[in-house]
Amino acid sequence: MHPAPSVILFTSLSGLGFGLLFFLGLDMPAVSGWTAFAFFFVAYALAVGGLLASTFHLGNPQRAVKAFKQWRSSWLSREGVFAVLALLVMGLYAAALIFLDMRLPLVGMIGSALSVITVICTAMIYAQMKTIPRWSQPMTPVLYLLYMFAGGALMAAQIHLATVLLAILTVAQILHWLIGDKAFAKAGSTIGTATGLGILGQVRLLESPHSSTNYLLQEFAFEVGRKHALKLRVIATLCVGLLPVLMLLMTPAGHLVSLVALVLHMIGLFSARWLFFAEAEHVVGLYYDKHRG
Amino acid sequence: MTTLPASTDKKLGLVIDLDICVGCHACVISCKEWNTSNYGAPLSDMDAYGENPVGTFLNRVHTFEVKSAGCNAQTVHFPKSCLHCEDAPCVTVCPTGASYKRSEDGIVLVNESDCIGCGLCAWACPYGAREMDAAEGVMKKCTLCVDRIYNENIPEIDREPSCVRTCPAKARHFGDFADPDSNVSVMTRERGGMELMPELMTKPVNRYLPPRPKADISGEIDILAPLLTPVPENKGGFMGWLDKALEAI
Ligand code: SF4
Ligand code: SF4
C-alpha cells in the first residue's frame, strides 16, 4: 500500500491523542486548573489534528460530514461518530475540571471508554480488509490499542504503567510483523486463483493492460526493499519500546527523561506506521504479477 | 444505505469467454467512450499526450501465459471489470452510502454526489475494479451500462453493456444469473464458469469461462520444420559458389 503521509500522521497522532484522553478521563494524573488545561490542550491538538490530517487524502473533503451516515455497516463511519462523541464528552469533562474545578468521574469514564472504542474503530478499518492479508489479523486491533495505551501512559506521566505497556507493545509489534510476513501465503490467494487459470498450470503476466501506471498501481503496488524494511524494523523496535523502557528504568524520573522517551517513542511509532502501510500487500497486485513469494 | 440487500430480484452480470477473447482491447475503448460521456463524471486522463499518460478506465485487459509440464504454453487474454459481487465488500466499507448494490438487479453503483473520495472501497475490492478519478476525486467503476440496458431511446439491439455490444469476437455475454435458463446461466453451467478468488467469499456474479483444452499438436510440429532448417554457413559446392557470387554483387 502507498504509505500516504496524511494517513500515517492521522493514525499515529490521533492514537496518541485518544490515549492521553483515556488516562485524563480516569484522573491519571489528577490534574486541575492550568495543568489540566495544558494536558487537555495537547490531547485535543493530537486527536483533532490527526482527524484533520485524515481529510487531506479525500478526493472531496467538502463532503466529509456525509461520512457519519453509515455507522451501521462501515468502520470508517463508526470511527467518525465515536471520535466526535469522545471529543464532546471529554470536552464536557475537561471544561468542568478546568473552569469549575469540578471532577465528574462518570463523564470521565464514559469519555475514556469512547476514546478506546474510537481507536478500535480505526484499527478495524484496516483489520477488516481481507484483500490485505497482513492487516487482516486479530493482532491489528491489539497493536493499535497497545500503541494508544502505551503512548497515552507515557504522555500522562504514568511512568510505571508506561514501562510495562511499552515492553508489551514491543513484543506485540514484533508478533504483528512475524504473523504478517506469513499472512499472504496463508490467505491462499495466488495469481492462479485471481485469474482462475491456476487449474491449467503455472500462470504469469505476459502483458500489462496498460503501458504506464494507473490508480491501482499507484495506490496498491508499493514495494519496499527487504533490506530497507529490515533496517526500519530495527529502528522501530528500538525506538518504540526498548530504548524508552531502558531510559525509564535506569534514570531517575523527571520531565526531561519522559520527554526524550516520548520523542524516541514517536520516532518508532512513525517508522512502524510507515511500515504498516508500505509492507502491506494488496491481492490486486496478483493481476500485475507483483507478488513475489 | 451501504448494507447489502439480502437478495436481489435479478443478478445481472457478464460471462467472459477466455477461450475466445483475442485481446484486441476493443471493449476497453468502447467502455471508456460510452462511460466518459454518460453516467456520472467523465473518465479523465492526466498528461494524455505527454510522457506519462495516466487515466481512469472501468475495464482493462491483462494478458497471461499459462504453462504446464509437457504442454505448450497458452496465451490467455483476460478482460477485468467489476464483477458485481453478491457480498460486495466495497459497499459495506463505504462511510457515506455513496456505494450501493441495487436490490432490483444487483448492479453495484456509486452515487458520485455523495462520494467523498476516501478510496476505502477500492481497498476492499480484491479485483481492482474501482479507480479514483484524478480530476473529480470520486470513485469510478463499471455500471454494467445501467444507462444503456434500460434505455428506451436507443435501438433494442444496443441495450446491453457497451463492451458486450462491441466485442468483435463475441467473447462477452450479458444476462441474468438469477434465471437458470438465461444465456449466461447456461454457458456457466456447460463450460464450468469460474469465480475469481472464491477464497475471499465476495460471491462475484460475473463468471469466466476457462480456455478449452488445446489439441495436442506435438507430433505434427515437425512436418515443415526440416524444410525450414537454416542453411549452414561456409558451405561448398554450387550453393557455396552461388552464395559468394551473390555476396559479391
Ligand atoms: S468486483 Fe470489486 S467493485 Fe465490483 S462488486 Fe466486487 S468488490 Fe465491489
Ligand atoms: S471513495 Fe466514495 S464510494 Fe468509495 S468508500 Fe469512499 S465515499 Fe464510498
XYZ file of C-alpha atoms and ligand atoms in Angstrom:
558
model
C 0.000 0.000 0.000
C 1.120 3.523 -0.728
C 2.249 4.976 2.611
C 0.388 8.300 2.368
C 1.801 10.777 4.921
C -1.715 12.031 5.756
C -2.866 8.569 6.847
C 0.332 7.823 8.774
C 0.041 11.140 10.609
C -3.659 10.630 11.230
C -3.442 7.156 12.743
C -0.322 7.936 14.800
C -1.314 11.310 16.201
C -4.966 10.590 16.847
C -3.961 7.325 18.556
C -1.668 9.247 20.905
C -4.286 11.928 21.494
C -7.030 9.472 22.395
C -4.521 7.566 24.526
C -3.850 10.688 26.586
C -7.577 11.453 26.779
C -8.186 7.925 28.029
C -5.898 8.481 31.026
C -7.096 12.027 31.669
C -10.662 10.745 31.818
C -9.599 8.315 34.555
C -7.972 11.107 36.527
C -4.489 9.838 35.773
C -2.714 12.110 36.523
C -5.002 14.034 38.852
C -4.815 17.489 37.340
C -6.804 20.666 37.672
C -6.706 24.291 36.613
C -3.966 25.330 34.208
C -2.139 21.999 34.342
C -5.359 20.292 33.298
C -5.745 22.861 30.537
C -2.247 22.094 29.229
C -2.829 18.331 29.256
C -6.192 18.581 27.530
C -4.816 21.057 25.025
C -2.113 18.595 23.969
C -4.578 15.700 23.811
C -7.082 17.650 21.705
C -4.363 19.035 19.421
C -3.190 15.484 18.682
C -6.619 13.894 18.318
C -8.204 16.688 16.297
C -5.001 17.332 14.320
C -4.878 13.668 13.386
C -8.518 13.645 12.324
C -7.987 16.753 10.220
C -4.918 15.208 8.579
C -7.071 12.261 7.564
C -9.284 14.519 5.467
C -6.268 15.616 3.375
C -6.344 12.455 1.327
C -10.036 12.742 0.472
C -10.973 13.471 -3.121
C -13.876 15.671 -1.977
C -13.204 16.812 1.617
C -16.027 19.373 1.455
C -18.491 16.480 1.685
C -16.743 14.896 4.713
C -19.796 15.272 7.002
C -21.598 12.677 4.885
C -19.187 10.109 6.323
C -21.146 9.984 9.602
C -24.119 8.365 7.894
C -23.287 4.698 7.514
C -22.259 3.699 11.037
C -24.386 0.562 10.739
C -22.013 -1.070 8.274
C -18.854 0.999 7.910
C -15.967 1.094 10.389
C -14.787 4.380 8.918
C -18.169 5.903 9.606
C -18.241 4.451 13.140
C -14.799 5.871 13.775
C -16.026 9.329 12.831
C -19.106 9.058 15.032
C -17.210 7.764 18.075
C -14.377 10.264 17.637
C -16.858 13.140 17.758
C -18.694 11.619 20.731
C -15.432 11.040 22.611
C -14.253 14.589 21.941
C -17.600 16.060 23.051
C -17.856 14.052 26.261
C -14.219 14.668 27.153
C -14.749 18.344 26.361
C -17.505 18.473 28.965
C -15.303 16.683 31.482
C -12.359 18.983 30.750
C -14.457 22.144 30.952
C -15.851 21.185 34.358
C -12.369 20.323 35.581
C -10.625 23.422 34.280
C -13.226 26.131 34.796
C -15.359 24.846 37.685
C -12.651 22.793 39.390
C -15.195 20.015 39.486
C -14.426 16.391 38.645
C -17.211 14.391 37.021
C -15.865 10.823 37.338
C -18.691 9.179 35.419
C -18.370 11.582 32.496
C -14.622 10.980 32.507
C -15.087 7.234 32.436
C -17.555 7.429 29.568
C -15.130 9.667 27.684
C -12.304 7.197 28.275
C -14.411 4.312 27.041
C -15.429 6.272 23.933
C -11.748 7.013 23.252
C -10.950 3.305 23.361
C -13.851 2.497 21.031
C -12.654 5.170 18.603
C -9.220 3.576 18.353
C -10.764 0.119 17.939
C -12.796 1.507 15.022
C -9.634 2.954 13.458
C -7.915 -0.400 13.759
C -10.911 -2.248 12.337
C -10.820 -0.131 9.180
C -7.564 -1.947 8.462
C -8.239 -5.279 10.134
C -11.440 -5.824 8.113
C -9.582 -5.747 4.769
C -9.441 -9.352 3.593
C -7.756 -8.004 0.490
C -4.700 -7.046 2.562
C -3.778 -10.215 4.465
C -1.064 -8.515 6.548
C -3.699 -6.303 8.171
C -6.439 -8.883 8.352
C -5.306 -10.422 11.647
C -6.580 -10.137 15.247
C -3.234 -8.616 16.267
C -4.035 -5.450 14.303
C -6.617 -4.065 16.775
C -4.481 -5.329 19.677
C -1.499 -3.430 18.301
C -3.441 -0.206 17.771
C -4.811 -0.410 21.310
C -1.369 -1.038 22.788
C 0.050 1.937 20.888
C -2.790 4.011 22.291
C -2.353 2.839 25.891
C 1.464 2.877 25.931
C 1.798 6.258 24.229
C -1.022 7.657 26.342
C 0.549 6.428 29.585
C 3.885 7.915 28.591
C 2.315 11.303 27.948
C 0.141 11.118 31.048
C 3.300 10.620 33.118
C 2.186 7.173 34.326
C 5.791 6.017 34.354
C 5.409 2.525 35.839
C 2.422 1.664 33.706
C 4.125 3.112 30.633
C 7.226 0.985 31.212
C 5.184 -2.205 31.339
C 2.937 -1.237 28.424
C 5.874 -0.230 26.220
C 7.504 -3.593 26.833
C 4.292 -5.469 25.931
C 3.846 -3.218 22.896
C 7.320 -4.085 21.617
C 6.548 -7.784 21.793
C 3.152 -7.260 20.122
C 4.720 -5.210 17.340
C 7.259 -7.948 16.599
C 4.482 -10.560 16.652
C 2.408 -8.477 14.251
C 5.347 -8.406 11.834
C 6.017 -12.119 12.105
C 2.366 -13.132 11.671
C 2.030 -10.549 8.904
C 5.009 -11.964 6.994
C 3.197 -15.266 6.593
C -0.307 -13.856 6.140
C -0.345 -13.531 2.350
C 0.626 -17.148 1.775
C -1.825 -18.256 4.449
C -4.735 -16.350 2.903
C -4.222 -18.519 -0.158
C -4.764 -16.042 -2.991
C -2.379 -16.565 -5.872
C -2.160 -15.450 -9.475
C -3.807 -18.826 -10.134
C -6.921 -18.133 -8.029
C -7.052 -14.486 -9.132
C -7.314 -15.477 -12.787
C -8.904 -18.880 -12.248
C -6.220 -20.174 -14.612
C -4.280 -21.962 -11.882
C -6.212 -25.129 -12.773
C -4.428 -25.147 -16.139
C -0.868 -24.664 -14.915
C 1.676 -22.063 -13.966
C 0.432 -18.523 -14.660
C 2.492 -15.420 -15.349
C 1.700 -11.967 -16.666
C 2.684 -11.700 -20.301
C 1.491 -8.175 -20.987
C 0.277 -5.482 -18.661
C -3.088 -3.955 -19.607
C -1.533 -0.501 -19.858
C 1.880 0.830 -20.756
C 2.216 3.399 -17.971
C 0.964 3.448 -14.421
C -2.614 3.789 -13.111
C -4.513 4.455 -9.887
C -4.325 0.821 -8.801
C -0.560 0.597 -9.163
C -0.013 3.975 -7.503
C -2.256 3.094 -4.576
C -1.586 -0.601 -4.056
C 1.666 -1.694 -5.661
C 4.141 -0.028 -3.347
C 7.326 -2.031 -2.924
C 9.906 -1.704 -0.153
C 13.272 -3.372 -0.431
C 13.772 -6.151 2.103
C 16.948 -4.586 3.485
C 15.279 -1.230 3.820
C 12.338 -2.777 5.653
C 14.590 -4.717 7.994
C 16.528 -1.567 8.942
C 13.297 0.268 9.664
C 12.009 -2.628 11.747
C 15.142 -2.484 13.868
C 14.805 1.288 14.288
C 11.128 0.920 15.162
C 11.753 -1.863 17.678
C 14.471 0.137 19.404
C 12.597 3.419 19.488
C 9.023 2.289 20.100
C 9.793 0.380 23.267
C 13.297 -0.838 24.027
C 15.120 2.472 24.419
C 12.260 4.263 26.207
C 11.866 1.345 28.629
C 15.599 1.307 29.381
C 15.572 5.065 29.898
C 12.575 4.937 32.228
C 14.101 2.109 34.240
C 17.656 3.373 34.506
C 17.274 7.097 35.005
C 15.525 8.935 37.810
C 12.057 10.016 36.773
C 11.735 13.566 35.524
C 10.145 15.673 32.833
C 13.231 15.612 30.634
C 13.543 11.818 30.701
C 9.862 11.425 29.886
C 10.146 13.912 27.060
C 13.140 12.165 25.474
C 11.401 8.803 25.917
C 8.306 10.246 24.220
C 10.292 11.657 21.301
C 12.008 8.291 20.808
C 8.654 6.520 21.039
C 7.194 8.799 18.384
C 10.117 8.186 16.020
C 9.480 4.478 16.482
C 5.747 4.934 16.047
C 6.162 6.812 12.753
C 8.591 4.231 11.352
C 6.362 1.350 12.422
C 3.292 3.051 10.949
C 5.126 3.772 7.696
C 5.993 0.082 7.508
C 2.404 -0.884 8.383
C 1.344 0.660 5.091
C 4.429 0.178 2.949
C 4.754 -3.533 3.685
C 1.042 -4.271 3.281
C 0.444 -6.162 0.088
C -2.954 -5.968 -1.648
C -4.195 -9.007 -3.565
C -4.876 -6.862 -6.639
C -1.100 -6.949 -7.193
C -1.600 -10.564 -8.307
C -3.202 -9.330 -11.538
C 0.012 -7.433 -12.193
C 2.211 -10.366 -11.165
C 3.655 -8.232 -8.365
C 3.601 -10.879 -5.659
C 6.983 -12.488 -5.048
C 6.508 -15.385 -2.650
C -27.567 2.589 2.584
C -24.364 0.623 2.466
C -25.650 -2.535 3.999
C -26.190 -5.091 1.263
C -29.645 -6.224 0.141
C -30.406 -9.724 1.478
C -31.119 -10.839 -2.064
C -31.715 -9.208 -5.410
C -34.554 -9.891 -7.862
C -32.187 -10.201 -10.778
C -28.454 -10.853 -10.829
C -27.288 -9.033 -13.889
C -23.731 -9.671 -14.930
C -21.295 -10.774 -17.589
C -19.846 -14.006 -18.829
C -16.379 -13.584 -20.287
C -15.131 -16.361 -22.502
C -11.371 -16.648 -22.061
C -11.277 -19.185 -24.877
C -12.481 -16.628 -27.374
C -11.091 -13.271 -26.233
C -8.434 -12.202 -28.728
C -7.083 -9.364 -26.593
C -7.965 -6.603 -29.043
C -8.933 -4.146 -26.256
C -12.000 -3.017 -28.229
C -14.115 -3.401 -25.059
C -11.682 -1.185 -23.150
C -12.066 1.577 -25.694
C -15.837 1.279 -26.154
C -16.277 1.246 -22.368
C -14.242 4.391 -21.977
C -16.058 6.084 -24.864
C -19.542 5.323 -23.512
C -18.825 5.974 -19.876
C -16.831 9.148 -20.263
C -19.840 10.819 -21.818
C -22.738 9.353 -19.857
C -23.317 8.234 -16.224
C -21.507 10.493 -13.735
C -18.234 12.343 -14.068
C -16.116 11.798 -17.197
C -13.232 9.305 -17.102
C -10.345 11.733 -17.068
C -6.851 11.334 -18.465
C -3.831 13.074 -16.995
C -0.952 14.073 -19.255
C -2.792 12.327 -22.093
C -0.361 13.451 -24.796
C 2.720 13.656 -22.595
C 5.368 11.232 -21.475
C 3.452 9.508 -18.726
C -0.250 9.324 -19.540
C -2.482 8.012 -16.725
C -6.232 7.657 -16.990
C -9.355 6.197 -15.457
C -10.688 3.012 -17.023
C -13.521 0.746 -15.894
C -12.360 -2.245 -17.870
C -8.824 -3.380 -18.637
C -7.427 -6.381 -20.493
C -4.489 -8.240 -18.970
C -2.623 -10.928 -20.889
C -1.373 -14.008 -19.093
C 0.648 -17.033 -20.104
C -0.231 -20.460 -18.714
C 2.253 -23.293 -18.817
C 2.055 -26.792 -17.524
C 4.585 -29.586 -17.807
C 4.544 -31.337 -21.164
C 2.166 -28.841 -22.776
C 2.727 -25.840 -24.954
C 2.354 -22.501 -23.235
C -1.031 -20.834 -23.782
C -1.686 -17.139 -24.029
C -4.879 -16.024 -22.308
C -6.293 -12.535 -22.706
C -8.149 -11.547 -19.587
C -10.603 -8.620 -19.518
C -11.333 -7.421 -15.996
C -14.043 -5.104 -14.678
C -16.417 -5.022 -11.708
C -17.909 -8.456 -11.022
C -20.960 -7.002 -9.229
C -20.322 -9.288 -6.240
C -23.254 -10.521 -4.164
C -21.264 -9.977 -0.962
C -19.599 -6.837 -2.199
C -17.048 -5.703 0.411
C -16.682 -2.388 -1.420
C -20.262 -1.483 -0.455
C -20.192 -2.208 3.265
C -16.972 -0.255 3.925
C -18.323 2.961 2.381
C -18.879 5.558 5.123
C -21.250 7.781 3.153
C -23.618 5.373 1.482
C -22.346 6.505 -1.921
C -21.603 2.893 -2.821
C -24.637 0.671 -3.010
C -25.986 -2.515 -4.524
C -29.371 -2.300 -6.191
C -31.944 -4.736 -4.880
C -33.766 -4.926 -8.212
C -30.927 -6.110 -10.416
C -27.816 -6.445 -8.243
C -25.830 -3.739 -10.027
C -23.204 -2.104 -7.774
C -23.110 1.657 -8.295
C -21.532 4.805 -6.851
C -23.677 7.854 -6.230
C -20.988 10.379 -7.035
C -22.613 13.345 -5.335
C -22.248 11.510 -2.002
C -18.739 10.136 -2.584
C -16.025 11.851 -0.516
C -13.229 10.067 -2.381
C -11.813 8.267 0.651
C -10.772 5.329 -1.518
C -11.733 2.721 1.046
C -13.964 0.827 -1.383
C -11.042 0.401 -3.775
C -9.021 -1.045 -0.881
C -11.812 -3.501 -0.151
C -12.220 -4.722 -3.739
C -9.938 -7.681 -4.451
C -10.201 -7.274 -8.193
C -9.006 -3.740 -8.812
C -12.387 -2.877 -10.264
C -12.580 0.625 -8.811
C -10.453 3.581 -9.769
C -10.469 7.037 -8.222
C -10.789 9.705 -10.872
C -7.862 12.090 -10.537
C -9.792 15.091 -11.847
C -13.083 14.649 -9.973
C -11.854 12.921 -6.789
C -14.740 10.454 -6.916
C -14.727 6.691 -7.301
C -15.454 5.301 -10.762
C -16.490 1.771 -11.544
C -18.360 -0.332 -14.096
C -22.094 0.454 -14.028
C -22.947 -2.500 -16.260
C -24.003 0.340 -18.564
C -27.097 0.929 -16.470
C -27.789 3.863 -18.804
C -27.913 1.580 -21.872
C -29.562 -1.634 -20.728
C -32.877 0.050 -19.757
C -32.606 2.915 -22.247
C -35.626 3.082 -24.498
C -34.146 5.883 -26.548
C -31.637 3.589 -28.213
C -32.374 0.664 -30.551
C -33.132 -2.564 -28.717
C -30.048 -4.271 -30.105
C -27.909 -1.716 -28.303
C -29.496 -2.261 -24.877
C -26.589 -4.228 -23.498
C -23.300 -3.100 -21.968
C -21.060 -1.287 -24.415
C -18.247 -3.838 -24.026
C -20.571 -6.718 -24.886
C -22.061 -4.866 -27.842
C -18.660 -4.054 -29.266
C -16.708 -7.296 -28.778
C -15.837 -8.418 -32.327
C -15.059 -11.973 -31.151
C -18.295 -12.323 -29.132
C -16.306 -13.233 -26.051
C -18.569 -11.228 -23.740
C -22.166 -12.003 -22.842
C -24.674 -10.127 -20.716
C -27.615 -11.631 -18.838
C -29.421 -12.518 -15.632
C -27.703 -15.128 -13.468
C -30.790 -15.436 -11.259
C -32.627 -17.066 -14.161
C -31.296 -20.632 -14.536
C -32.296 -20.722 -18.203
C -30.668 -17.449 -19.241
C -27.843 -17.424 -21.783
C -25.276 -16.652 -19.083
C -26.514 -19.326 -16.663
C -26.484 -21.997 -19.357
C -22.979 -21.069 -20.529
C -21.707 -21.010 -16.953
C -23.137 -24.454 -16.346
C -21.934 -26.026 -19.551
C -18.449 -24.596 -19.610
C -17.638 -24.545 -15.892
C -17.769 -20.782 -15.475
C -15.269 -19.718 -12.806
C -15.469 -17.287 -9.900
C -12.337 -15.195 -9.373
C -10.655 -15.518 -5.952
C -13.510 -17.552 -4.435
C -11.449 -17.793 -1.215
C -12.298 -14.173 -0.439
C -16.024 -15.008 -0.377
C -17.199 -11.983 -2.296
C -19.504 -14.195 -4.403
C -18.838 -12.482 -7.735
C -21.760 -12.536 -10.170
C -19.611 -12.327 -13.335
C -18.147 -15.634 -14.468
C -15.131 -16.505 -16.602
C -15.243 -19.452 -18.998
C -11.864 -21.222 -18.942
C -9.972 -21.753 -22.215
C -10.913 -25.072 -23.817
C -8.190 -27.745 -23.816
C -5.910 -27.228 -26.809
C -5.437 -30.007 -29.383
C -2.177 -31.885 -28.912
C -0.042 -30.866 -31.865
C 3.278 -32.033 -30.505
C 3.530 -34.859 -33.090
C 2.792 -32.626 -36.059
C 5.113 -29.825 -35.334
C 7.970 -31.351 -37.322
C 6.318 -31.729 -40.775
C 7.570 -28.430 -42.103
C 10.408 -27.954 -39.695
C 13.106 -29.870 -41.692
C 12.450 -27.684 -44.745
C 12.989 -24.645 -42.611
C 16.299 -25.615 -41.035
C 18.756 -22.847 -41.744
C 21.357 -23.491 -44.467
C 24.754 -23.894 -42.776
C 27.295 -21.187 -43.395
C 30.696 -21.842 -45.167
C 29.147 -24.364 -47.445
C 30.989 -25.649 -50.531
C 29.741 -26.799 -53.936
C 27.275 -24.932 -56.109
C 25.411 -23.387 -53.183
C 28.665 -22.089 -51.780
C 29.629 -20.543 -55.103
C 26.173 -19.005 -55.501
C 26.337 -17.585 -52.012
C 29.713 -15.987 -52.680
C 28.680 -14.714 -56.057
C 25.572 -13.089 -54.654
C 27.545 -11.587 -51.816
C 29.990 -10.027 -54.288
C 27.325 -8.190 -56.250
S -15.700 -6.512 -8.203
Fe -14.941 -5.107 -6.653
S -16.062 -3.202 -7.037
Fe -17.193 -4.828 -8.070
S -18.729 -5.501 -6.572
Fe -16.956 -6.866 -6.360
S -15.751 -5.932 -4.729
Fe -17.187 -4.347 -5.441
S -14.419 6.512 -2.189
Fe -16.580 7.172 -2.262
S -17.713 5.315 -2.803
Fe -15.679 4.654 -2.112
S -15.905 4.241 0.085
Fe -15.219 6.375 -0.069
S -17.109 7.577 -0.124
Fe -17.717 5.451 -0.553
